[in-house]
Short mmCIF file of C-alpha atoms and ligand atoms in Angstrom, two decimals:
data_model
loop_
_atom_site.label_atom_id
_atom_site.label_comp_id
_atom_site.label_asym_id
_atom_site.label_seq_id
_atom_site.Cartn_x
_atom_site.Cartn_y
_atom_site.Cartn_z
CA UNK A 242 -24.02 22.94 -6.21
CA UNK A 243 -20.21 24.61 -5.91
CA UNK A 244 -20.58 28.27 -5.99
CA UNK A 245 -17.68 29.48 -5.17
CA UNK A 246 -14.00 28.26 -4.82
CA UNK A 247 -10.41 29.31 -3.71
CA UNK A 248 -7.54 28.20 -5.26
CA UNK A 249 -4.05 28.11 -4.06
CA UNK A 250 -0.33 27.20 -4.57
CA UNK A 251 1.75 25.64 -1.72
CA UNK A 252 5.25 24.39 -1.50
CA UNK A 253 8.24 25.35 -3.75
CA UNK A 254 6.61 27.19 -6.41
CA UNK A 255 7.20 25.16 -10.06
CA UNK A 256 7.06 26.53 -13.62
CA UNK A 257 3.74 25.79 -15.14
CA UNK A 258 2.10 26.83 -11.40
CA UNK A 259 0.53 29.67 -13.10
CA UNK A 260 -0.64 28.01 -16.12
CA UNK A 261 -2.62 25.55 -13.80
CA UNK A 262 -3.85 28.94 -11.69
CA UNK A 263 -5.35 30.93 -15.08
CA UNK A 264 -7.01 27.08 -15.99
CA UNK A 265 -8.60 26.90 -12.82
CA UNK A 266 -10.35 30.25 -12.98
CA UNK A 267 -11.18 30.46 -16.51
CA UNK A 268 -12.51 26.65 -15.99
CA UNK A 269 -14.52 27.74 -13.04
CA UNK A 270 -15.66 31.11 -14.23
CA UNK A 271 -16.69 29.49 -17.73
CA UNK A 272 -19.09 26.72 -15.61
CA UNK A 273 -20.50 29.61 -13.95
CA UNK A 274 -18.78 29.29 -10.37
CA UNK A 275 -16.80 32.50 -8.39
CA UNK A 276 -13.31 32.55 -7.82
CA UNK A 277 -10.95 32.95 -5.14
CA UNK A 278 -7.42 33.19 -4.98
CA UNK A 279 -5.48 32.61 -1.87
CA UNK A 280 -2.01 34.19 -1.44
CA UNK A 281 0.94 32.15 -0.24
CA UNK A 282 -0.96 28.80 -0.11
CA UNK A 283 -2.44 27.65 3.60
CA UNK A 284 -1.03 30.69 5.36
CA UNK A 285 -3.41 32.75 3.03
CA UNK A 286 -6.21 30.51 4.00
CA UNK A 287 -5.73 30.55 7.63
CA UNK A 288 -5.22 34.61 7.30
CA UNK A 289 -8.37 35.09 4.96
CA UNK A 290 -5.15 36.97 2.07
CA UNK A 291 -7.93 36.36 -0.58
CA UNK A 292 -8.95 37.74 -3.38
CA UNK A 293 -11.95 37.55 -6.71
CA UNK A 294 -10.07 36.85 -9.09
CA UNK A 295 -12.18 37.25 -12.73
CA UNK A 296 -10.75 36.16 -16.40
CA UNK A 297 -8.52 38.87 -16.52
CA UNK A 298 -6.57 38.31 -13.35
CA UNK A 299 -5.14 35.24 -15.19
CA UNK A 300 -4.24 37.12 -18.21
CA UNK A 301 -0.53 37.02 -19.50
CA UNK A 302 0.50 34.69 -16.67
CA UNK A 303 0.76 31.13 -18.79
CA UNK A 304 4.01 32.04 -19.97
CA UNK A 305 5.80 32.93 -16.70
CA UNK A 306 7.36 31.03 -13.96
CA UNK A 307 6.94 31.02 -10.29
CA UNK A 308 3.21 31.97 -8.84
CA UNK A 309 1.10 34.86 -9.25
CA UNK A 310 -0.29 33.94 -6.00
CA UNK A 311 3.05 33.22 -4.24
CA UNK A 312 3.59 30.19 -2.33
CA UNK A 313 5.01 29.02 1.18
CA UNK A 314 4.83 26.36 3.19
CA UNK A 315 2.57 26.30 6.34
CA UNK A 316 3.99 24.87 9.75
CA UNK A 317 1.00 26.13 11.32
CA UNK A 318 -1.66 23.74 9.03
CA UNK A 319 0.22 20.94 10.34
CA UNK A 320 -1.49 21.36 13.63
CA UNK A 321 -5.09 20.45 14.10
CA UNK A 322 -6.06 24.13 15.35
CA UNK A 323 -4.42 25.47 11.82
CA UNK A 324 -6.89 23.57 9.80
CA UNK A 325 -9.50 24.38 12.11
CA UNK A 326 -8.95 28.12 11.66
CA UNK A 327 -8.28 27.40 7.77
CA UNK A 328 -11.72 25.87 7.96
CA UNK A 329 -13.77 28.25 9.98
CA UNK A 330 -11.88 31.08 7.46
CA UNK A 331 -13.69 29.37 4.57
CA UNK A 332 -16.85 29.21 6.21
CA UNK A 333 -16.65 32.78 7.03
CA UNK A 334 -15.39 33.44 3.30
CA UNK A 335 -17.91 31.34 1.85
CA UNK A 336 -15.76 29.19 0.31
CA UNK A 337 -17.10 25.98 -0.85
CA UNK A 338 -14.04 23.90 -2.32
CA UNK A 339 -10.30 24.80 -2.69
CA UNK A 340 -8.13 23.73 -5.73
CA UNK A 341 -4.58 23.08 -3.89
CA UNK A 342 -1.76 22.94 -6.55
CA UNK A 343 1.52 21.66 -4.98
CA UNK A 344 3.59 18.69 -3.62
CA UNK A 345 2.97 15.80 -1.66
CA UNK A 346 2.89 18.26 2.10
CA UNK A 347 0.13 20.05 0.19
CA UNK A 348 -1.58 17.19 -0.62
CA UNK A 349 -1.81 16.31 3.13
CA UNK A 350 -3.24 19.57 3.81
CA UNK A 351 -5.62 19.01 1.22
CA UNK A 352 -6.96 15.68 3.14
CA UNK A 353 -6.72 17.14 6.00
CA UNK A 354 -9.06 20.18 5.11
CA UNK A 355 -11.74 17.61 3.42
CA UNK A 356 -11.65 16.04 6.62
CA UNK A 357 -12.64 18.91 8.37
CA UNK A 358 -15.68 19.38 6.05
CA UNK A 359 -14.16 21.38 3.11
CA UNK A 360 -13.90 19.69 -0.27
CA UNK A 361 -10.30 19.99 -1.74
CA UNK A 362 -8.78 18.50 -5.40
CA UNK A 363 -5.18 18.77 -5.44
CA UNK A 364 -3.04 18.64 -8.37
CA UNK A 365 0.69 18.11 -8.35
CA UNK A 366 3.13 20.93 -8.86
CA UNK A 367 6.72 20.54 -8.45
CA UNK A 368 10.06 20.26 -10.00
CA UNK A 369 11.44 17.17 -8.04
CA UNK A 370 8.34 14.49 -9.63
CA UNK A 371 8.27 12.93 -6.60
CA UNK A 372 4.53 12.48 -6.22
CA UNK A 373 4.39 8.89 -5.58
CA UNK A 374 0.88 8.58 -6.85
CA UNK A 375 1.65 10.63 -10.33
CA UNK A 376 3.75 9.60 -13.12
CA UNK A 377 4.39 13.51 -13.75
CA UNK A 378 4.71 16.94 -11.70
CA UNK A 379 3.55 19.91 -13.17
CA UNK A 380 7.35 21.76 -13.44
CA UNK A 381 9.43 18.64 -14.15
CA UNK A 382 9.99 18.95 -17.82
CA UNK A 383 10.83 23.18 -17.08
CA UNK A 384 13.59 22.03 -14.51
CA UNK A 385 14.92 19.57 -16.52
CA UNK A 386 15.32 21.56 -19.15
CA UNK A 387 17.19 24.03 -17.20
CA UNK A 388 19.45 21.64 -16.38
CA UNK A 389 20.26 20.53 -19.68
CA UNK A 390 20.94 23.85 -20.94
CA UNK A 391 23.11 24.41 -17.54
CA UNK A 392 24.50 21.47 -18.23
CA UNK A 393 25.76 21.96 -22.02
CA UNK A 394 27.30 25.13 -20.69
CA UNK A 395 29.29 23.82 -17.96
CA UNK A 396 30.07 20.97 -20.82
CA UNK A 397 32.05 23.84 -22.96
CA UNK A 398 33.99 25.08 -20.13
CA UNK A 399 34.69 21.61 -19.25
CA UNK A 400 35.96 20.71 -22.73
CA UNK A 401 38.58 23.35 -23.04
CA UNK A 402 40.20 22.91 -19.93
CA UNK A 403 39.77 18.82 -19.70
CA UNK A 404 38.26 18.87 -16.53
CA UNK A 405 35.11 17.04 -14.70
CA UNK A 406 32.32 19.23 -13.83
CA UNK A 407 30.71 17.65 -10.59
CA UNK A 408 27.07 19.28 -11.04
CA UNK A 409 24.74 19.07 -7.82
CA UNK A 410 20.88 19.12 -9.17
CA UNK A 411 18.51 19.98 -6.94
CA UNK A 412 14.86 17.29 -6.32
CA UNK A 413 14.87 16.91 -2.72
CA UNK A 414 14.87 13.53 -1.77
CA UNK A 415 14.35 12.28 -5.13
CA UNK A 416 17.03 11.54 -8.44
CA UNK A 417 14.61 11.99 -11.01
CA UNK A 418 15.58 15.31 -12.14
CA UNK A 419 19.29 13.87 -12.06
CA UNK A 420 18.59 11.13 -13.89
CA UNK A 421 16.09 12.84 -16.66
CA UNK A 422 18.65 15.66 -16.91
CA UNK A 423 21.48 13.10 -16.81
CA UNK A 424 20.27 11.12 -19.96
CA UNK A 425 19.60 14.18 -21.76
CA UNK A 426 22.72 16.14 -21.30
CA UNK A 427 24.95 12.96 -21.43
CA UNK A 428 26.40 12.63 -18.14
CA UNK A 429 29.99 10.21 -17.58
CA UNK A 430 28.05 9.42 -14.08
CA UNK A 431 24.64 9.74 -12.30
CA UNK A 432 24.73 9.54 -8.82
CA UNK A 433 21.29 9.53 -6.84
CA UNK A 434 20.09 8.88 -3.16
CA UNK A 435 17.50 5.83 -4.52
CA UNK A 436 20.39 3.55 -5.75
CA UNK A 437 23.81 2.63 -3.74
CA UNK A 438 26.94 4.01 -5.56
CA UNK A 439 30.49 2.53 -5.42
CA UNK A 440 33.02 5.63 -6.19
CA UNK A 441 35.47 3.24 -8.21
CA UNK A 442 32.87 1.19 -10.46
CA UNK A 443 30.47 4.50 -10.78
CA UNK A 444 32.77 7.72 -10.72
CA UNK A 445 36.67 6.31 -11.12
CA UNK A 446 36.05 3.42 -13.85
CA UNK A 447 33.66 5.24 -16.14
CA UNK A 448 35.83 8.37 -16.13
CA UNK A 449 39.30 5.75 -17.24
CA UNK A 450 36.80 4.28 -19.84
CA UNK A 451 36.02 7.66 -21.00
CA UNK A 452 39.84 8.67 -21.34
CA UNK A 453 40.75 5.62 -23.15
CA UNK A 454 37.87 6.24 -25.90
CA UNK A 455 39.45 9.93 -26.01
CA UNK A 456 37.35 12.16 -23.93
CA UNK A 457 38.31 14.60 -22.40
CA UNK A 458 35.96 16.42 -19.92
CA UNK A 459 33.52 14.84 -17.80
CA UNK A 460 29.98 15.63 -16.02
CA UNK A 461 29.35 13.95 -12.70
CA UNK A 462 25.75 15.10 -11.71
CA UNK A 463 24.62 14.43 -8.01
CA UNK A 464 21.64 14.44 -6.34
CA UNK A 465 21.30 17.12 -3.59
CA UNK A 466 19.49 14.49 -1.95
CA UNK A 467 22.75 12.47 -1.76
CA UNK A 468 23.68 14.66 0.97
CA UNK A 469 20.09 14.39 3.02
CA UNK A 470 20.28 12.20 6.03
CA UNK A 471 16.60 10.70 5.30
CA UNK A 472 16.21 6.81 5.54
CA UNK A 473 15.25 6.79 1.66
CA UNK A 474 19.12 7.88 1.10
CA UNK A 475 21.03 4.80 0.11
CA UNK A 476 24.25 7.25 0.30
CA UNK A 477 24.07 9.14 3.35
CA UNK A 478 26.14 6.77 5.06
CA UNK A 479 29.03 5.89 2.05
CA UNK A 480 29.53 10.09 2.61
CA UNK A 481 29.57 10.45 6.25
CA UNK A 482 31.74 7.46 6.61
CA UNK A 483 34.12 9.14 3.62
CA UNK A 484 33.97 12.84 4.60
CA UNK A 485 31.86 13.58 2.19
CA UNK A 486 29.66 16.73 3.58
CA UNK A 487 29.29 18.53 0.28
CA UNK A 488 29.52 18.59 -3.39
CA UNK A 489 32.78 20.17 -2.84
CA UNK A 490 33.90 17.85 -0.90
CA UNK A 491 32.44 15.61 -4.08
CA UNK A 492 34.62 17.35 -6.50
CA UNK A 493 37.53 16.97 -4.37
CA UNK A 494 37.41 13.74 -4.13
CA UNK A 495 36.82 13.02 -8.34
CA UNK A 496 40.00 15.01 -8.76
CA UNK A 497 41.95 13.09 -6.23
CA UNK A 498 40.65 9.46 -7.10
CA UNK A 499 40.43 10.22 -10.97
CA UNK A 500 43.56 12.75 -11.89
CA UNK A 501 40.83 14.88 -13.39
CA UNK A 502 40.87 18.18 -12.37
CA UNK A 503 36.92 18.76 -11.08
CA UNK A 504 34.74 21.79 -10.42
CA UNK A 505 31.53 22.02 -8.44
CA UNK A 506 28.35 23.76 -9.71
CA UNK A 507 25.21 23.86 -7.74
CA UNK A 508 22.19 24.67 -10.51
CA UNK A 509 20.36 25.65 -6.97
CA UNK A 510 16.92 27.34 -7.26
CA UNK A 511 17.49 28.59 -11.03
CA UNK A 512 15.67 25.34 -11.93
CA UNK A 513 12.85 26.51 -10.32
CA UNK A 514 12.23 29.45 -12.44
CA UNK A 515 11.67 30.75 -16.11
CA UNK A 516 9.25 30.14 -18.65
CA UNK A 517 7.84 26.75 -18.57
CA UNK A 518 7.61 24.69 -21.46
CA UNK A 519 5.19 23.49 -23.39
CA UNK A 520 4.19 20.18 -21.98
CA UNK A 521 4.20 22.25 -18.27
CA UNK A 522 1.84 24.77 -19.88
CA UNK A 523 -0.69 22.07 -21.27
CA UNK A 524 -0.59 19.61 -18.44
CA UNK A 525 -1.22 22.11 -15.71
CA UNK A 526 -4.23 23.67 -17.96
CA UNK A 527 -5.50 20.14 -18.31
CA UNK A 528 -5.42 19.20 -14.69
CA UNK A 529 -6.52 22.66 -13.78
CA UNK A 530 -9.89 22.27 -15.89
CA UNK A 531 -10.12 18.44 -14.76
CA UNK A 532 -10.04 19.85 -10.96
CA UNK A 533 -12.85 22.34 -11.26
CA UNK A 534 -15.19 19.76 -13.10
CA UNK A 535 -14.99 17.31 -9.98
CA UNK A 536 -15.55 20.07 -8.19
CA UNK A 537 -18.14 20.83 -10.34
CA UNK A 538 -19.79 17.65 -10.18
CA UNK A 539 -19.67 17.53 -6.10
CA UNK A 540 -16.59 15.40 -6.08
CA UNK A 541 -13.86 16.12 -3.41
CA UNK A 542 -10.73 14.42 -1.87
CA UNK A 543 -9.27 13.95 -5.28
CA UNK A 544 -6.10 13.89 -6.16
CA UNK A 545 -5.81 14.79 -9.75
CA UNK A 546 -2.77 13.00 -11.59
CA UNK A 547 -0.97 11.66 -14.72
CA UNK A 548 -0.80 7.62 -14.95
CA UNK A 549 1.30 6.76 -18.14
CA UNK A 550 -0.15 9.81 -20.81
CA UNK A 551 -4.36 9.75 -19.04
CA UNK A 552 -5.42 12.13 -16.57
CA UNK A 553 -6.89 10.73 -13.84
CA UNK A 554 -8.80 11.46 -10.72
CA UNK A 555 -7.54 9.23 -6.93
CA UNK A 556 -9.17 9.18 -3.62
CA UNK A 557 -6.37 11.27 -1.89
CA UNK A 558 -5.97 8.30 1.43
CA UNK A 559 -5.36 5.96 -0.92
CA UNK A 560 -3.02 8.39 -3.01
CA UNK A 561 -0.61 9.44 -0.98
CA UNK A 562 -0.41 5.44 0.38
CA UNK A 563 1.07 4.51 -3.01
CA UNK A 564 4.36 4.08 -3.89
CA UNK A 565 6.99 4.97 -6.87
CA UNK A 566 9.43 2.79 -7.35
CA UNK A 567 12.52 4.69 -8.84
CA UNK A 568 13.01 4.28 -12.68
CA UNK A 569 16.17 1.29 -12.28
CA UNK A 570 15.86 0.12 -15.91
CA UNK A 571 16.19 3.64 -17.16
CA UNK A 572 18.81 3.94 -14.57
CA UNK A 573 20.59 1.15 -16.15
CA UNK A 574 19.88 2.45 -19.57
CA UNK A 575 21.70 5.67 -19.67
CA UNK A 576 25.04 3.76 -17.50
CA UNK A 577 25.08 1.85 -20.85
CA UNK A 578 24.37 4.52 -23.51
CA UNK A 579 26.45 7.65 -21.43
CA UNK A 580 30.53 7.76 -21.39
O1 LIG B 620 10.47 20.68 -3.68
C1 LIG B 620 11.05 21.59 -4.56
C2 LIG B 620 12.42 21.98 -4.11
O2 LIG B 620 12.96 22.89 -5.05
C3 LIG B 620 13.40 20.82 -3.88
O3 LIG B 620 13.96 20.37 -5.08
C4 LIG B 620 14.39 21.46 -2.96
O4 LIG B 620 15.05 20.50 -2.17
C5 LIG B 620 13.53 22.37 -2.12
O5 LIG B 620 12.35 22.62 -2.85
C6 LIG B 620 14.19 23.68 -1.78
O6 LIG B 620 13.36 24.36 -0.92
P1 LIG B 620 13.44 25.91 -0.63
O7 LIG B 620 12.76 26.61 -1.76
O8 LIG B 620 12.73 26.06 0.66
O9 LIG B 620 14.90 26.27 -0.56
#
């Protein structure tokens, strides 16, 4: 039987990280197992930066954002002799099984550490949701919310001078947080690397329609993946070909095409922090508790994620082959509902 685990966060850090950390050891502690956490996700592991953590190194930490046991990402356990050391620093640690709590790179890790004879569970922490084998990232609902509340402001400023905020949101290679964020703050246009845009029909025509109903200010949020040159980018190549390096360059071009006079904002790496809300906080303690009972139970190379409103446990090979399919009817949805 599991004696004794480590636990870790890797990757951007994402409100609700901490939540899932104080779940973990209380979980763990409660079934009668030692804890261990590991600072700054593989690097700690690979360095032995551990430490016993007991009930009350988790106290007052559900509330707060970022990681109490800091995060990074790891070039080094990308090599084969990184998760060798990683694993010969467990062995030397005693470390039976590892609770990694991060994106889809940490999930890797995680196979790739079962594979070299130490059981893992991963759970998925992240702002962008772009876990293609999870319906939810711990950290989603937080950024979005940001966002929103970003968003409204921008929306006041916007209102008394009649201009078009152009609003870059951050997700990686993903729209979700766009288009969540996009639906709740009422954006004229959502612009996102999974679907093709046409400037006139998506940016130009909406913001006309718009005018002619009366309005006047505008949000245009884009994807900061809109400006990643990754295959999965349906716009990379609309703004190379157009100049487009930028979400000045963005702006710019609204205010030229539309009359409108535009402003950039990048919400940046603010999304990633503050107090996460409540569905963060009770997802991350529910997938935290769900990880230490397969551990429990002897079960490793588990992904631990969210299909439709159940938890659920996934052989991590077969996880991270799945695929996600970007939300097009939703998509579709708020083009109708938003002006
Ligand atoms: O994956 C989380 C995320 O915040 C992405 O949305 C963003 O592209 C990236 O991390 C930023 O990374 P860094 O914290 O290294 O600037």
């Amino acid at each position: 039987m599991i004696k004794k685990i480590g636990v870790l966060t890797s990757g951007g850090d994402a409100p609700g990280m901490n939540a899932a950390v104080r779940a973990v050891t209380r979980a763990a502690i409660r079934k009668g197992m030692q804890v261990y956490g590991i600072r700054r996700g593989y690097n700690g592991l690979i360095n032995g930066d551990v430490f016993e953590m007991n009930e009350r190194s988790v106290s007052d930490i559900i509330q707060r954002g970022g990681t109490m046991l800091y995060t990074a990402r790891c070039p080094e356990f990308r090599t084969e002799e990184g998760v060798e050391k990683a694993r010969a620093k467990c062995e030397e640690l005693g470390l039976e099984g590892i609770v990694v709590i991060g994106g889809d790179g940490s999930f890797r890790g995680a196979r790739d550490l079962t594979l070299h004879g130490i059981p893992c569970v991963a759970m998925p922490g992240t702002i962008d949701n772009d876990i293609v084998c999870s319906d939810y990232t711990i950290g989603f609902d937080t950024a979005v919310n940001i966002c929103i509340d970003l968003i409204d402001k921008l929306r006041d400023t916007c209102n008394s001078h009649n201009r078009c905020s152009v609003v870059q949101i951050m997700g990686k290679n993903a729209g979700w947080v766009t288009l969540e964020a996009g639906i709740a703050a009422g954006a004229t246009s959502i612009i996102v690397p999974e679907v093709e845009f046409d400037f006139q029909r998506d940016i130009v025509d909406r913001i006309a329609r718009g005018k002619r109903y009366g309005k006047n200010h505008f949000i245009v949020l884009v994807s900061e993946g809109l400006f990643f040159d990754v295959p999965s980018n349906k716009n990379y190549k609309y703004c190379v070909d157009n100049g487009i390096a930028n979400i000045a360059d963005f702006a710019k071009r609204v205010e030229k095409e539309t009359g409108v006079e535009s402003r950039e904002a990048i919400l940046g790496h603010v999304q990633r922090g503050g107090a996460p809300s409540a569905k963060d906080r009770v997802i991350a303690t529910e997938m935290g508790n769900y990880c230490v009972n397969l551990l429990k139970n002897g079960i490793s190379n588990r992904v631990v994620v969210m299909k439709e409103t159940d938890i659920i446990d996934l052989d991590i090979l077969e996880a991270l082959k799945m695929e996600k399919p970007f939300d097009f009817k939703k998509y579709e949805m708020a083009n109708m509902i938003n002006i």
